[in-house]
DNA sequence: GCCTACATGTAAACCGTTACATGATTAT
DNA sequence: ATAATCATGTAACGGTTTACATGTAGGC
């Protein structure tokens, strides 16, 4: 299980509260992992039990207090050991692909135009979502890594992960365009 | 949950046994979903309870009997209803990306060359795995969809899903090459 | 007055993985 | 003989999602 490792990886550079981890997993670093706040709070508890993180209570004015989690030396050692093990690529599980595959169902319907147009709209919606993520990732790139050739090796690691996110969203957008073009070509002619 | 829908989507064109579904999810159609045989058997049981599939007992010579599952009209209706609902893109959860992000840890180590080379080897291994999947997908393409422009709309749906798999693996390979090049550039100079 | 952001949690249901379990046939 | 392929399942555990739960501060 890699949620614990993803959390530890984020804690290397800065301490985080559970709330902030959830926000980053949802917004800026969701090109390498995602998790809900419930998963994160539970996982932080386990990490604390293992003494891979330490808690610092921070009192705030006008806001609830928060718990800042710091990675420990034992936590770093644990992460390093995990780094040396092999791991498998993420399997694809994409609802939209299942829907397109099942699009066959609609070919034989008496009135096929309506559900097919639903798939077109869904593809356009996904294209939009991917474009929004790409915009976020590109903003991070121009803000933090404007000249990739000049990065230290430490910065390069983060930059390469961001590159995966950028490539992934670009590729998803290009595929959505392929789908939209192919379905548009077919709507003009006989089934 | 979309495992049930992925199974129903496969059953549209042909009846399947649990065993064959597991094989296809593992081999040929893992560009849109994956599942273990245990998940599939459990899910087929649920689909039968809902009457979205029907079982045909098939006796075989020299082999264990098998259960062929057919989609029912109610199953098709259920799938169509699901098609009209919106869905979200798959979140990325990629161990290799977490490892690269955490590569920062190794910069400050007394002997950084060893763990960094482990990351290089792991990236090469993943490149290899993606290249193998790409080969499979390309074979499917040349066998079933040699001239994409001539496909019926029914075939086009399947072809577009395959295209996503091909693009995904190509993109993953290209990214691995970026990583290997960037790390090679850094190994030659001071950290 | 209502919604959003901040901040942390519990409980239950569901999904996914691993291990266990069986047994025939075919190929090496 | 041994391993791989065909074929189906159960049990236990662990991870993920969804709903429930609470409370403050600030903006509209």
CSV table of C-alpha atoms in Angstrom, one decimal, chain B residues 3-167:
chain,number,residue,atom,x,y,z
B,3,UNK,CA,-16.7,-3.6,-12.4
B,4,UNK,CA,-20.3,-4.8,-12.8
B,5,UNK,CA,-20.6,-2.4,-15.8
B,6,UNK,CA,-17.3,-3.5,-17.3
B,7,UNK,CA,-18.5,-7.1,-17.1
B,8,UNK,CA,-21.8,-6.3,-18.7
B,9,UNK,CA,-20.1,-4.3,-21.4
B,10,UNK,CA,-18.0,-7.4,-22.4
B,11,UNK,CA,-21.1,-9.6,-22.3
B,12,UNK,CA,-22.9,-7.4,-24.9
B,13,UNK,CA,-21.2,-9.2,-27.8
B,14,UNK,CA,-20.5,-12.7,-26.5
B,15,UNK,CA,-21.3,-14.8,-23.5
B,16,UNK,CA,-18.4,-15.4,-21.2
B,17,UNK,CA,-17.4,-17.7,-18.4
B,18,UNK,CA,-15.8,-16.2,-15.2
B,19,UNK,CA,-12.6,-17.8,-16.2
B,20,UNK,CA,-12.6,-16.2,-19.6
B,21,UNK,CA,-13.5,-12.8,-18.2
B,22,UNK,CA,-10.6,-13.0,-15.8
B,23,UNK,CA,-8.3,-13.9,-18.7
B,24,UNK,CA,-9.5,-11.0,-20.9
B,25,UNK,CA,-9.3,-8.5,-18.0
B,26,UNK,CA,-5.8,-9.6,-17.4
B,27,UNK,CA,-4.6,-9.8,-21.0
B,28,UNK,CA,-6.4,-8.2,-24.0
B,29,UNK,CA,-8.9,-5.7,-22.5
B,30,UNK,CA,-6.8,-4.4,-19.6
B,31,UNK,CA,-6.7,-1.0,-21.4
B,32,UNK,CA,-10.1,-0.3,-20.0
B,33,UNK,CA,-10.5,-2.4,-16.8
B,34,UNK,CA,-8.7,-5.0,-14.7
B,35,UNK,CA,-10.0,-7.4,-12.1
B,36,UNK,CA,-8.9,-10.6,-10.4
B,37,UNK,CA,-10.9,-13.9,-10.9
B,38,UNK,CA,-12.1,-13.7,-7.3
B,39,UNK,CA,-13.7,-10.3,-7.8
B,40,UNK,CA,-15.3,-11.5,-11.1
B,41,UNK,CA,-16.8,-14.6,-9.6
B,42,UNK,CA,-18.3,-12.6,-6.7
B,43,UNK,CA,-19.6,-10.0,-9.1
B,44,UNK,CA,-21.1,-12.5,-11.5
B,45,UNK,CA,-23.1,-13.9,-8.5
B,46,UNK,CA,-24.4,-10.5,-7.7
B,47,UNK,CA,-25.3,-9.8,-11.4
B,48,UNK,CA,-27.2,-13.1,-11.4
B,49,UNK,CA,-29.1,-12.1,-8.2
B,50,UNK,CA,-30.1,-8.8,-10.0
B,51,UNK,CA,-31.1,-10.8,-13.1
B,52,UNK,CA,-28.8,-8.8,-15.3
B,53,UNK,CA,-27.2,-12.0,-16.5
B,54,UNK,CA,-28.3,-15.5,-17.1
B,55,UNK,CA,-26.3,-18.7,-16.7
B,56,UNK,CA,-26.0,-21.4,-19.2
B,57,UNK,CA,-24.3,-24.6,-18.0
B,58,UNK,CA,-22.0,-26.0,-20.6
B,59,UNK,CA,-20.6,-29.5,-20.3
B,60,UNK,CA,-17.3,-30.1,-21.9
B,61,UNK,CA,-15.3,-33.1,-22.8
B,62,UNK,CA,-11.9,-33.5,-21.1
B,63,UNK,CA,-12.3,-30.2,-19.3
B,64,UNK,CA,-14.3,-29.0,-16.3
B,65,UNK,CA,-17.8,-27.9,-17.1
B,66,UNK,CA,-18.3,-24.2,-17.3
B,67,UNK,CA,-20.9,-21.5,-16.7
B,68,UNK,CA,-21.5,-19.2,-19.6
B,69,UNK,CA,-23.0,-15.9,-18.6
B,70,UNK,CA,-25.3,-14.1,-21.0
B,71,UNK,CA,-26.5,-10.5,-20.6
B,72,UNK,CA,-30.3,-10.1,-20.2
B,73,UNK,CA,-32.6,-7.4,-21.5
B,74,UNK,CA,-32.8,-6.1,-18.0
B,75,UNK,CA,-29.0,-6.0,-17.9
B,76,UNK,CA,-28.9,-4.0,-21.1
B,77,UNK,CA,-31.4,-1.6,-19.8
B,78,UNK,CA,-29.4,-1.2,-16.6
B,79,UNK,CA,-26.2,-0.5,-18.6
B,80,UNK,CA,-28.0,2.0,-20.8
B,81,UNK,CA,-29.2,3.9,-17.7
B,82,UNK,CA,-25.6,3.9,-16.4
B,83,UNK,CA,-24.3,5.2,-19.7
B,84,UNK,CA,-26.5,8.4,-19.3
B,85,UNK,CA,-25.0,9.2,-15.9
B,86,UNK,CA,-21.9,11.3,-15.6
B,87,UNK,CA,-18.7,9.8,-14.4
B,88,UNK,CA,-15.3,11.1,-13.3
B,89,UNK,CA,-11.8,10.4,-14.8
B,90,UNK,CA,-9.7,7.8,-13.0
B,91,UNK,CA,-7.4,9.3,-10.4
B,92,UNK,CA,-3.7,8.6,-10.9
B,93,UNK,CA,-2.1,6.4,-8.2
B,94,UNK,CA,1.3,5.5,-9.4
B,95,UNK,CA,3.9,4.1,-7.1
B,96,UNK,CA,6.7,5.0,-9.4
B,97,UNK,CA,5.8,8.7,-9.2
B,98,UNK,CA,5.8,8.6,-5.4
B,99,UNK,CA,9.2,7.0,-5.5
B,100,UNK,CA,10.6,9.7,-7.8
B,101,UNK,CA,9.1,12.4,-5.7
B,102,UNK,CA,10.8,10.9,-2.7
B,103,UNK,CA,14.1,10.7,-4.6
B,104,UNK,CA,14.9,13.9,-2.9
B,105,UNK,CA,15.7,11.8,0.2
B,106,UNK,CA,18.7,10.3,-1.5
B,107,UNK,CA,20.3,13.5,-2.6
B,108,UNK,CA,21.7,14.2,0.9
B,109,UNK,CA,22.8,10.6,1.5
B,110,UNK,CA,26.5,9.9,2.0
B,111,UNK,CA,26.5,7.5,-1.0
B,112,UNK,CA,23.6,8.6,-3.2
B,113,UNK,CA,24.6,6.7,-6.3
B,114,UNK,CA,23.2,3.4,-5.2
B,115,UNK,CA,19.5,4.3,-4.5
B,116,UNK,CA,19.5,6.7,-7.5
B,117,UNK,CA,20.6,3.8,-9.7
B,118,UNK,CA,17.7,1.7,-8.2
B,119,UNK,CA,15.3,4.4,-9.5
B,120,UNK,CA,16.9,4.3,-12.9
B,121,UNK,CA,16.6,0.5,-13.0
B,122,UNK,CA,13.0,0.7,-11.9
B,123,UNK,CA,12.2,3.2,-14.6
B,124,UNK,CA,13.8,0.9,-17.2
B,125,UNK,CA,11.7,-2.0,-15.9
B,126,UNK,CA,8.5,0.0,-16.2
B,127,UNK,CA,9.5,1.2,-19.7
B,128,UNK,CA,9.8,-2.5,-20.6
B,129,UNK,CA,6.4,-3.4,-19.1
B,130,UNK,CA,4.7,-0.6,-21.0
B,131,UNK,CA,6.5,-1.6,-24.2
B,132,UNK,CA,5.1,-5.2,-23.8
B,133,UNK,CA,1.6,-4.0,-23.3
B,134,UNK,CA,1.9,-1.7,-26.3
B,135,UNK,CA,3.0,-4.6,-28.4
B,136,UNK,CA,-0.1,-6.6,-27.4
B,137,UNK,CA,-2.4,-3.6,-28.2
B,138,UNK,CA,-0.7,-3.0,-31.6
B,139,UNK,CA,-1.2,-6.6,-32.5
B,140,UNK,CA,-4.9,-6.3,-31.7
B,141,UNK,CA,-5.0,-3.2,-33.8
B,142,UNK,CA,-3.5,-4.7,-36.9
B,143,UNK,CA,-5.5,-7.9,-36.5
B,144,UNK,CA,-9.0,-6.4,-35.9
B,145,UNK,CA,-8.8,-2.7,-37.0
B,146,UNK,CA,-6.3,-2.5,-39.9
B,147,UNK,CA,-8.2,0.3,-41.7
B,148,UNK,CA,-9.9,2.5,-39.0
B,149,UNK,CA,-11.6,4.7,-41.6
B,150,UNK,CA,-13.7,1.7,-42.8
B,151,UNK,CA,-15.1,0.7,-39.5
B,152,UNK,CA,-18.8,0.6,-38.6
B,153,UNK,CA,-19.9,2.8,-35.7
B,154,UNK,CA,-20.1,-0.4,-33.6
B,155,UNK,CA,-16.5,-1.3,-34.3
B,156,UNK,CA,-15.4,2.3,-33.9
B,157,UNK,CA,-16.5,2.3,-30.3
B,158,UNK,CA,-14.1,-0.6,-29.5
B,159,UNK,CA,-11.4,0.8,-31.7
B,160,UNK,CA,-11.5,4.2,-29.8
B,161,UNK,CA,-11.1,2.4,-26.5
B,162,UNK,CA,-8.1,0.5,-27.9
B,163,UNK,CA,-6.6,3.8,-29.1
B,164,UNK,CA,-6.7,5.0,-25.5
B,165,UNK,CA,-4.7,2.0,-24.4
B,166,UNK,CA,-2.2,2.5,-27.3
B,167,UNK,CA,-1.8,6.2,-26.6
